[in-house]
Amino acid sequence: MSTIALDAVHEEPLHVHDVPLSRVVGVELRKMFDTRAGIWLMASILIAALVSTVATILFAPESDLTYYTFAKAIGFPMTVILPIIAILAITGEWSQRTGLTTFTLVPHRTRVILAKVVASVLVGVASMLVALVFGVLGNVAGPAIAGTDRVWDVSFVHGLDIILGSLISLLLGTTLGILFRSSAVALVGYFVISLLLPTVFGLLATNAAGFADLQRWVDLNYAQSFLFEGTASGMQWARLAVATALWLVLPALVGLRLVMRSEVK
């Protein structure tokens, strides 16, 4: 046996280290900003916050120029934009057919999915903080222009509740992205759940005996509405937990199972 062969036999095995989660999160964050579409989608958050603030100052009654009015006006477009960001982040590996490269570099698919979720949540929290800052600016400028007193009617806890409500909407988009792994299907699913189902549930609650009580537990939009209204009770938190488990946790578990079993091309 040659010397080279002997050296190969006695060579110590290579130790392959997992890519740190922080690095994967950093890559996912860069991927959310490194395209023209991604940049404009992120810019739409600032544009929507600015337009909502100006529109509130121009068109809201003087008596309604309060911090809560500005926060609610700015928060509404956020609940639409943030789930879209989450869906595109989750489904990118399948819609852009980069999954084979990604899952070769990071074989643990759950690590990649977790990094995408963390990156989306970081962007969501940062966006909501920007929205709250715009609300402050609006509440400073609006009453000054109208000549009314400033009203700071959003407490710190209520602000956290508003951020949580927006993150639930974002995580719904994340869940649908994991479940369907198709941007188009996930986007349609999100708008059906957020726009169509509340109307259907409302009609059933009005016309079907006994459904009004059930709606409080199964309608995610209804269950999380108290987060934006600033009124919280133990029963409302319990209903939110049940609705979240029904619409977020269970579909996410099914989606993760499908991700682990699906063929990457």
PDB file of C-alpha atoms in Angstrom:
ATOM      1  CA  MET A   1       0.000   0.000   0.000  1.00  0.00           C
ATOM      2  CA  SER A   2       1.391   3.376  -0.966  1.00  0.00           C
ATOM      3  CA  THR A   3       2.232   6.131   1.442  1.00  0.00           C
ATOM      4  CA  ILE A   4      -0.616   8.277   0.072  1.00  0.00           C
ATOM      5  CA  ALA A   5      -3.089   5.443   0.652  1.00  0.00           C
ATOM      6  CA  LEU A   6      -1.842   4.942   4.223  1.00  0.00           C
ATOM      7  CA  ASP A   7      -2.195   8.638   4.871  1.00  0.00           C
ATOM      8  CA  ALA A   8      -5.751   8.511   3.555  1.00  0.00           C
ATOM      9  CA  VAL A   9      -6.597   5.583   5.845  1.00  0.00           C
ATOM     10  CA  HIS A  10      -5.288   7.332   8.944  1.00  0.00           C
ATOM     11  CA  GLU A  11      -6.687  10.726   8.014  1.00  0.00           C
ATOM     12  CA  GLU A  12      -9.030  12.048  10.666  1.00  0.00           C
ATOM     13  CA  PRO A  13     -12.633  12.634   9.559  1.00  0.00           C
ATOM     14  CA  LEU A  14     -13.657  16.185   8.790  1.00  0.00           C
ATOM     15  CA  HIS A  15     -15.906  17.932  11.302  1.00  0.00           C
ATOM     16  CA  VAL A  16     -18.715  19.763   9.536  1.00  0.00           C
ATOM     17  CA  HIS A  17     -20.242  22.528  11.613  1.00  0.00           C
ATOM     18  CA  ASP A  18     -23.831  23.696  11.159  1.00  0.00           C
ATOM     19  CA  VAL A  19     -24.336  27.164   9.770  1.00  0.00           C
ATOM     20  CA  PRO A  20     -25.273  29.409  12.722  1.00  0.00           C
ATOM     21  CA  LEU A  21     -28.915  30.426  12.819  1.00  0.00           C
ATOM     22  CA  SER A  22     -27.902  34.078  13.116  1.00  0.00           C
ATOM     23  CA  ARG A  23     -26.068  33.843   9.803  1.00  0.00           C
ATOM     24  CA  VAL A  24     -29.050  32.221   8.099  1.00  0.00           C
ATOM     25  CA  VAL A  25     -31.322  34.951   9.500  1.00  0.00           C
ATOM     26  CA  GLY A  26     -28.913  37.575   8.165  1.00  0.00           C
ATOM     27  CA  VAL A  27     -28.999  35.974   4.718  1.00  0.00           C
ATOM     28  CA  GLU A  28     -32.803  35.890   4.759  1.00  0.00           C
ATOM     29  CA  LEU A  29     -32.917  39.555   5.748  1.00  0.00           C
ATOM     30  CA  ARG A  30     -30.603  40.465   2.869  1.00  0.00           C
ATOM     31  CA  LYS A  31     -32.755  38.441   0.464  1.00  0.00           C
ATOM     32  CA  MET A  32     -35.770  40.507   1.505  1.00  0.00           C
ATOM     33  CA  PHE A  33     -33.975  43.704   0.423  1.00  0.00           C
ATOM     34  CA  ASP A  34     -31.699  42.662  -2.449  1.00  0.00           C
ATOM     35  CA  THR A  35     -34.271  42.919  -5.264  1.00  0.00           C
ATOM     36  CA  ARG A  36     -36.052  45.939  -6.681  1.00  0.00           C
ATOM     37  CA  ALA A  37     -39.424  44.416  -5.797  1.00  0.00           C
ATOM     38  CA  GLY A  38     -38.262  43.732  -2.243  1.00  0.00           C
ATOM     39  CA  ILE A  39     -36.975  47.275  -1.796  1.00  0.00           C
ATOM     40  CA  TRP A  40     -40.241  48.779  -3.037  1.00  0.00           C
ATOM     41  CA  LEU A  41     -42.267  46.433  -0.852  1.00  0.00           C
ATOM     42  CA  MET A  42     -40.319  47.595   2.181  1.00  0.00           C
ATOM     43  CA  ALA A  43     -40.584  51.200   1.018  1.00  0.00           C
ATOM     44  CA  SER A  44     -44.354  50.773   0.767  1.00  0.00           C
ATOM     45  CA  ILE A  45     -44.432  50.492   4.567  1.00  0.00           C
ATOM     46  CA  LEU A  46     -42.997  53.995   4.937  1.00  0.00           C
ATOM     47  CA  ILE A  47     -45.147  55.328   2.092  1.00  0.00           C
ATOM     48  CA  ALA A  48     -48.311  53.841   3.595  1.00  0.00           C
ATOM     49  CA  ALA A  49     -47.469  55.258   7.028  1.00  0.00           C
ATOM     50  CA  LEU A  50     -46.839  58.721   5.554  1.00  0.00           C
ATOM     51  CA  VAL A  51     -49.995  58.706   3.419  1.00  0.00           C
ATOM     52  CA  SER A  52     -52.129  57.483   6.325  1.00  0.00           C
ATOM     53  CA  THR A  53     -50.754  60.194   8.610  1.00  0.00           C
ATOM     54  CA  VAL A  54     -51.341  62.983   6.094  1.00  0.00           C
ATOM     55  CA  ALA A  55     -54.817  61.675   5.221  1.00  0.00           C
ATOM     56  CA  THR A  56     -55.783  61.571   8.899  1.00  0.00           C
ATOM     57  CA  ILE A  57     -54.651  65.153   9.409  1.00  0.00           C
ATOM     58  CA  LEU A  58     -56.551  66.326   6.323  1.00  0.00           C
ATOM     59  CA  PHE A  59     -59.801  64.398   6.572  1.00  0.00           C
ATOM     60  CA  ALA A  60     -60.356  63.272  10.175  1.00  0.00           C
ATOM     61  CA  PRO A  61     -62.659  65.435  12.346  1.00  0.00           C
ATOM     62  CA  GLU A  62     -60.772  67.667  14.728  1.00  0.00           C
ATOM     63  CA  SER A  63     -62.233  65.813  17.714  1.00  0.00           C
ATOM     64  CA  ASP A  64     -60.718  62.559  16.395  1.00  0.00           C
ATOM     65  CA  LEU A  65     -57.164  63.856  16.071  1.00  0.00           C
ATOM     66  CA  THR A  66     -55.792  61.607  18.801  1.00  0.00           C
ATOM     67  CA  TYR A  67     -52.831  59.279  18.939  1.00  0.00           C
ATOM     68  CA  TYR A  68     -55.103  56.234  18.759  1.00  0.00           C
ATOM     69  CA  THR A  69     -56.682  57.543  15.537  1.00  0.00           C
ATOM     70  CA  PHE A  70     -53.270  57.935  13.928  1.00  0.00           C
ATOM     71  CA  ALA A  71     -52.077  54.540  15.194  1.00  0.00           C
ATOM     72  CA  LYS A  72     -55.212  52.813  13.891  1.00  0.00           C
ATOM     73  CA  ALA A  73     -55.024  54.555  10.509  1.00  0.00           C
ATOM     74  CA  ILE A  74     -51.370  53.624  10.066  1.00  0.00           C
ATOM     75  CA  GLY A  75     -51.812  50.106  11.445  1.00  0.00           C
ATOM     76  CA  PHE A  76     -54.501  49.097   8.935  1.00  0.00           C
ATOM     77  CA  PRO A  77     -52.238  49.051   5.835  1.00  0.00           C
ATOM     78  CA  MET A  78     -49.561  47.351   7.935  1.00  0.00           C
ATOM     79  CA  THR A  79     -51.858  44.370   8.505  1.00  0.00           C
ATOM     80  CA  VAL A  80     -52.056  44.013   4.711  1.00  0.00           C
ATOM     81  CA  ILE A  81     -48.424  44.660   3.763  1.00  0.00           C
ATOM     82  CA  LEU A  82     -46.684  42.642   6.488  1.00  0.00           C
ATOM     83  CA  PRO A  83     -48.372  39.286   5.647  1.00  0.00           C
ATOM     84  CA  ILE A  84     -47.406  39.796   1.997  1.00  0.00           C
ATOM     85  CA  ILE A  85     -43.786  40.285   3.058  1.00  0.00           C
ATOM     86  CA  ALA A  86     -43.933  37.125   5.175  1.00  0.00           C
ATOM     87  CA  ILE A  87     -45.522  35.070   2.384  1.00  0.00           C
ATOM     88  CA  LEU A  88     -42.938  36.135  -0.188  1.00  0.00           C
ATOM     89  CA  ALA A  89     -40.108  35.433   2.266  1.00  0.00           C
ATOM     90  CA  ILE A  90     -41.348  31.935   3.057  1.00  0.00           C
ATOM     91  CA  THR A  91     -42.255  30.876  -0.484  1.00  0.00           C
ATOM     92  CA  GLY A  92     -39.163  32.350  -2.142  1.00  0.00           C
ATOM     93  CA  GLU A  93     -37.270  29.048  -2.282  1.00  0.00           C
ATOM     94  CA  TRP A  94     -40.113  27.393  -4.191  1.00  0.00           C
ATOM     95  CA  SER A  95     -41.465  30.253  -6.315  1.00  0.00           C
ATOM     96  CA  GLN A  96     -37.963  31.306  -7.447  1.00  0.00           C
ATOM     97  CA  ARG A  97     -36.679  27.714  -7.624  1.00  0.00           C
ATOM     98  CA  THR A  98     -33.699  28.390  -5.376  1.00  0.00           C
ATOM     99  CA  GLY A  99     -34.608  25.673  -2.914  1.00  0.00           C
ATOM    100  CA  LEU A 100     -32.050  23.165  -4.182  1.00  0.00           C
ATOM    101  CA  THR A 101     -29.211  25.629  -3.616  1.00  0.00           C
ATOM    102  CA  THR A 102     -30.519  26.811  -0.243  1.00  0.00           C
ATOM    103  CA  PHE A 103     -31.181  23.361   1.177  1.00  0.00           C
ATOM    104  CA  THR A 104     -27.834  22.096  -0.099  1.00  0.00           C
ATOM    105  CA  LEU A 105     -25.977  24.832   1.752  1.00  0.00           C
ATOM    106  CA  VAL A 106     -28.233  24.440   4.815  1.00  0.00           C
ATOM    107  CA  PRO A 107     -29.546  20.855   4.779  1.00  0.00           C
ATOM    108  CA  HIS A 108     -31.739  21.346   7.850  1.00  0.00           C
ATOM    109  CA  ARG A 109     -34.953  22.664   6.330  1.00  0.00           C
ATOM    110  CA  THR A 110     -36.447  23.588   9.688  1.00  0.00           C
ATOM    111  CA  ARG A 111     -33.478  25.893  10.300  1.00  0.00           C
ATOM    112  CA  VAL A 112     -34.151  27.714   7.033  1.00  0.00           C
ATOM    113  CA  ILE A 113     -37.870  28.029   7.770  1.00  0.00           C
ATOM    114  CA  LEU A 114     -37.126  29.271  11.300  1.00  0.00           C
ATOM    115  CA  ALA A 115     -34.696  31.843   9.915  1.00  0.00           C
ATOM    116  CA  LYS A 116     -37.346  33.079   7.486  1.00  0.00           C
ATOM    117  CA  VAL A 117     -39.882  33.403  10.303  1.00  0.00           C
ATOM    118  CA  VAL A 118     -37.409  35.258  12.531  1.00  0.00           C
ATOM    119  CA  ALA A 119     -36.449  37.611   9.692  1.00  0.00           C
ATOM    120  CA  SER A 120     -40.107  38.343   8.925  1.00  0.00           C
ATOM    121  CA  VAL A 121     -40.878  39.019  12.587  1.00  0.00           C
ATOM    122  CA  LEU A 122     -37.892  41.370  12.880  1.00  0.00           C
ATOM    123  CA  VAL A 123     -39.082  43.316   9.847  1.00  0.00           C
ATOM    124  CA  GLY A 124     -42.625  43.318  11.241  1.00  0.00           C
ATOM    125  CA  VAL A 125     -41.586  44.657  14.648  1.00  0.00           C
ATOM    126  CA  ALA A 126     -39.376  47.311  13.063  1.00  0.00           C
ATOM    127  CA  SER A 127     -42.237  48.326  10.755  1.00  0.00           C
ATOM    128  CA  MET A 128     -44.700  48.648  13.622  1.00  0.00           C
ATOM    129  CA  LEU A 129     -42.234  50.743  15.618  1.00  0.00           C
ATOM    130  CA  VAL A 130     -41.877  53.024  12.588  1.00  0.00           C
ATOM    131  CA  ALA A 131     -45.680  53.191  12.379  1.00  0.00           C
ATOM    132  CA  LEU A 132     -45.938  54.200  16.027  1.00  0.00           C
ATOM    133  CA  VAL A 133     -43.308  56.903  15.460  1.00  0.00           C
ATOM    134  CA  PHE A 134     -45.313  58.240  12.513  1.00  0.00           C
ATOM    135  CA  GLY A 135     -48.323  58.231  14.822  1.00  0.00           C
ATOM    136  CA  VAL A 136     -46.408  60.398  17.289  1.00  0.00           C
ATOM    137  CA  LEU A 137     -45.428  62.828  14.532  1.00  0.00           C
ATOM    138  CA  GLY A 138     -49.004  62.949  13.287  1.00  0.00           C
ATOM    139  CA  ASN A 139     -50.371  63.560  16.754  1.00  0.00           C
ATOM    140  CA  VAL A 140     -47.904  66.399  17.209  1.00  0.00           C
ATOM    141  CA  ALA A 141     -48.591  68.028  13.841  1.00  0.00           C
ATOM    142  CA  GLY A 142     -52.336  67.354  13.503  1.00  0.00           C
ATOM    143  CA  PRO A 143     -53.611  69.110  16.650  1.00  0.00           C
ATOM    144  CA  ALA A 144     -51.107  71.930  16.079  1.00  0.00           C
ATOM    145  CA  ILE A 145     -52.574  72.561  12.625  1.00  0.00           C
ATOM    146  CA  ALA A 146     -56.179  72.195  13.836  1.00  0.00           C
ATOM    147  CA  GLY A 147     -55.582  74.215  16.997  1.00  0.00           C
ATOM    148  CA  THR A 148     -56.811  71.442  19.323  1.00  0.00           C
ATOM    149  CA  ASP A 149     -55.274  69.773  22.353  1.00  0.00           C
ATOM    150  CA  ARG A 150     -53.097  66.722  21.887  1.00  0.00           C
ATOM    151  CA  VAL A 151     -54.563  63.490  23.232  1.00  0.00           C
ATOM    152  CA  TRP A 152     -52.210  60.603  24.036  1.00  0.00           C
ATOM    153  CA  ASP A 153     -54.778  57.838  24.462  1.00  0.00           C
ATOM    154  CA  VAL A 154     -52.561  54.795  23.754  1.00  0.00           C
ATOM    155  CA  SER A 155     -50.787  53.342  26.758  1.00  0.00           C
ATOM    156  CA  PHE A 156     -47.551  51.376  26.570  1.00  0.00           C
ATOM    157  CA  VAL A 157     -49.446  48.096  27.074  1.00  0.00           C
ATOM    158  CA  HIS A 158     -51.974  49.018  24.396  1.00  0.00           C
ATOM    159  CA  GLY A 159     -49.103  49.778  22.031  1.00  0.00           C
ATOM    160  CA  LEU A 160     -47.676  46.327  22.665  1.00  0.00           C
ATOM    161  CA  ASP A 161     -51.123  44.828  22.013  1.00  0.00           C
ATOM    162  CA  ILE A 162     -51.305  46.640  18.672  1.00  0.00           C
ATOM    163  CA  ILE A 163     -47.883  45.280  17.711  1.00  0.00           C
ATOM    164  CA  LEU A 164     -48.978  41.772  18.760  1.00  0.00           C
ATOM    165  CA  GLY A 165     -52.146  42.026  16.663  1.00  0.00           C
ATOM    166  CA  SER A 166     -50.129  43.040  13.611  1.00  0.00           C
ATOM    167  CA  LEU A 167     -47.639  40.210  14.217  1.00  0.00           C
ATOM    168  CA  ILE A 168     -50.510  37.717  14.330  1.00  0.00           C
ATOM    169  CA  SER A 169     -51.534  38.897  10.862  1.00  0.00           C
ATOM    170  CA  LEU A 170     -47.917  38.551   9.735  1.00  0.00           C
ATOM    171  CA  LEU A 171     -47.660  35.042  11.186  1.00  0.00           C
ATOM    172  CA  LEU A 172     -50.873  34.068   9.402  1.00  0.00           C
ATOM    173  CA  GLY A 173     -49.103  34.914   6.153  1.00  0.00           C
ATOM    174  CA  THR A 174     -46.089  32.921   7.352  1.00  0.00           C
ATOM    175  CA  THR A 175     -48.285  29.917   8.118  1.00  0.00           C
ATOM    176  CA  LEU A 176     -49.981  30.009   4.723  1.00  0.00           C
ATOM    177  CA  GLY A 177     -46.595  30.300   3.024  1.00  0.00           C
ATOM    178  CA  ILE A 178     -45.332  27.205   4.839  1.00  0.00           C
ATOM    179  CA  LEU A 179     -48.542  25.309   4.130  1.00  0.00           C
ATOM    180  CA  PHE A 180     -48.872  26.039   0.391  1.00  0.00           C
ATOM    181  CA  ARG A 181     -45.270  26.994  -0.602  1.00  0.00           C
ATOM    182  CA  SER A 182     -46.745  29.044  -3.456  1.00  0.00           C
ATOM    183  CA  SER A 183     -46.860  32.833  -3.353  1.00  0.00           C
ATOM    184  CA  ALA A 184     -50.046  33.120  -5.408  1.00  0.00           C
ATOM    185  CA  VAL A 185     -51.982  30.463  -3.506  1.00  0.00           C
ATOM    186  CA  ALA A 186     -50.839  31.744  -0.117  1.00  0.00           C
ATOM    187  CA  LEU A 187     -51.793  35.341  -1.005  1.00  0.00           C
ATOM    188  CA  VAL A 188     -55.251  34.256  -2.152  1.00  0.00           C
ATOM    189  CA  GLY A 189     -55.635  32.189   1.012  1.00  0.00           C
ATOM    190  CA  TYR A 190     -54.676  35.146   3.197  1.00  0.00           C
ATOM    191  CA  PHE A 191     -57.201  37.506   1.607  1.00  0.00           C
ATOM    192  CA  VAL A 192     -59.907  34.847   1.809  1.00  0.00           C
ATOM    193  CA  ILE A 193     -59.248  34.327   5.529  1.00  0.00           C
ATOM    194  CA  SER A 194     -58.848  38.019   6.373  1.00  0.00           C
ATOM    195  CA  LEU A 195     -61.578  39.507   4.146  1.00  0.00           C
ATOM    196  CA  LEU A 196     -64.083  36.856   3.084  1.00  0.00           C
ATOM    197  CA  LEU A 197     -64.329  34.586   6.117  1.00  0.00           C
ATOM    198  CA  PRO A 198     -65.168  37.379   8.610  1.00  0.00           C
ATOM    199  CA  THR A 199     -68.159  38.295   6.398  1.00  0.00           C
ATOM    200  CA  VAL A 200     -69.257  34.670   6.214  1.00  0.00           C
ATOM    201  CA  PHE A 201     -68.855  34.238   9.969  1.00  0.00           C
ATOM    202  CA  GLY A 202     -70.831  37.441  10.556  1.00  0.00           C
ATOM    203  CA  LEU A 203     -73.705  36.227   8.399  1.00  0.00           C
ATOM    204  CA  LEU A 204     -73.724  32.866  10.154  1.00  0.00           C
ATOM    205  CA  ALA A 205     -73.674  34.549  13.556  1.00  0.00           C
ATOM    206  CA  THR A 206     -76.677  36.649  12.538  1.00  0.00           C
ATOM    207  CA  ASN A 207     -78.746  33.883  10.969  1.00  0.00           C
ATOM    208  CA  ALA A 208     -77.605  30.625  12.598  1.00  0.00           C
ATOM    209  CA  ALA A 209     -78.707  30.017  16.167  1.00  0.00           C
ATOM    210  CA  GLY A 210     -75.791  29.463  18.523  1.00  0.00           C
ATOM    211  CA  PHE A 211     -73.048  30.375  16.025  1.00  0.00           C
ATOM    212  CA  ALA A 212     -72.480  33.803  17.571  1.00  0.00           C
ATOM    213  CA  ASP A 213     -70.823  32.191  20.604  1.00  0.00           C
ATOM    214  CA  LEU A 214     -68.784  29.846  18.402  1.00  0.00           C
ATOM    215  CA  GLN A 215     -67.580  32.754  16.250  1.00  0.00           C
ATOM    216  CA  ARG A 216     -65.739  34.276  19.199  1.00  0.00           C
ATOM    217  CA  TRP A 217     -63.573  31.144  19.369  1.00  0.00           C
ATOM    218  CA  VAL A 218     -62.999  30.274  15.690  1.00  0.00           C
ATOM    219  CA  ASP A 219     -62.910  33.669  13.941  1.00  0.00           C
ATOM    220  CA  LEU A 220     -59.293  34.855  14.167  1.00  0.00           C
ATOM    221  CA  ASN A 221     -60.113  38.415  13.097  1.00  0.00           C
ATOM    222  CA  TYR A 222     -62.853  38.642  15.709  1.00  0.00           C
ATOM    223  CA  ALA A 223     -60.692  37.068  18.399  1.00  0.00           C
ATOM    224  CA  GLN A 224     -57.775  39.468  17.902  1.00  0.00           C
ATOM    225  CA  SER A 225     -59.853  42.643  17.467  1.00  0.00           C
ATOM    226  CA  PHE A 226     -59.595  43.495  21.180  1.00  0.00           C
ATOM    227  CA  LEU A 227     -55.833  43.965  20.772  1.00  0.00           C
ATOM    228  CA  PHE A 228     -56.463  47.062  18.671  1.00  0.00           C
ATOM    229  CA  GLU A 229     -59.291  48.358  20.846  1.00  0.00           C
ATOM    230  CA  GLY A 230     -57.330  48.463  24.100  1.00  0.00           C
ATOM    231  CA  THR A 231     -59.767  46.307  26.079  1.00  0.00           C
ATOM    232  CA  ALA A 232     -58.465  42.958  27.316  1.00  0.00           C
ATOM    233  CA  SER A 233     -59.893  40.303  29.591  1.00  0.00           C
ATOM    234  CA  GLY A 234     -58.939  36.761  30.476  1.00  0.00           C
ATOM    235  CA  MET A 235     -61.748  35.339  28.337  1.00  0.00           C
ATOM    236  CA  GLN A 236     -60.616  37.354  25.320  1.00  0.00           C
ATOM    237  CA  TRP A 237     -57.064  36.049  25.700  1.00  0.00           C
ATOM    238  CA  ALA A 238     -58.442  32.500  25.924  1.00  0.00           C
ATOM    239  CA  ARG A 239     -60.460  32.970  22.729  1.00  0.00           C
ATOM    240  CA  LEU A 240     -57.408  34.398  20.982  1.00  0.00           C
ATOM    241  CA  ALA A 241     -55.338  31.392  22.075  1.00  0.00           C
ATOM    242  CA  VAL A 242     -57.907  28.950  20.645  1.00  0.00           C
ATOM    243  CA  ALA A 243     -58.273  30.853  17.365  1.00  0.00           C
ATOM    244  CA  THR A 244     -54.488  31.158  17.043  1.00  0.00           C
ATOM    245  CA  ALA A 245     -54.040  27.435  17.599  1.00  0.00           C
ATOM    246  CA  LEU A 246     -56.707  26.727  14.989  1.00  0.00           C
ATOM    247  CA  TRP A 247     -55.466  29.088  12.280  1.00  0.00           C
ATOM    248  CA  LEU A 248     -51.732  29.358  12.977  1.00  0.00           C
ATOM    249  CA  VAL A 249     -50.338  26.455  14.995  1.00  0.00           C
ATOM    250  CA  LEU A 250     -52.129  23.494  13.387  1.00  0.00           C
ATOM    251  CA  PRO A 251     -51.642  24.640   9.750  1.00  0.00           C
ATOM    252  CA  ALA A 252     -48.002  25.460  10.503  1.00  0.00           C
ATOM    253  CA  LEU A 253     -47.391  21.964  11.848  1.00  0.00           C
ATOM    254  CA  VAL A 254     -49.020  20.434   8.778  1.00  0.00           C
ATOM    255  CA  GLY A 255     -47.000  22.738   6.539  1.00  0.00           C
ATOM    256  CA  LEU A 256     -43.717  21.848   8.242  1.00  0.00           C
ATOM    257  CA  ARG A 257     -44.512  18.183   7.772  1.00  0.00           C
ATOM    258  CA  LEU A 258     -45.087  18.785   4.075  1.00  0.00           C
ATOM    259  CA  VAL A 259     -41.890  20.831   3.777  1.00  0.00           C
ATOM    260  CA  MET A 260     -39.870  17.996   5.294  1.00  0.00           C
ATOM    261  CA  ARG A 261     -41.396  15.449   2.913  1.00  0.00           C
ATOM    262  CA  SER A 262     -41.552  17.507  -0.281  1.00  0.00           C
ATOM    263  CA  GLU A 263     -39.101  17.079  -3.130  1.00  0.00           C
ATOM    264  CA  VAL A 264     -36.884  20.075  -3.716  1.00  0.00           C
ATOM    265  CA  LYS A 265     -36.175  20.878  -7.355  1.00  0.00           C
TER     266      LYS A 265
END
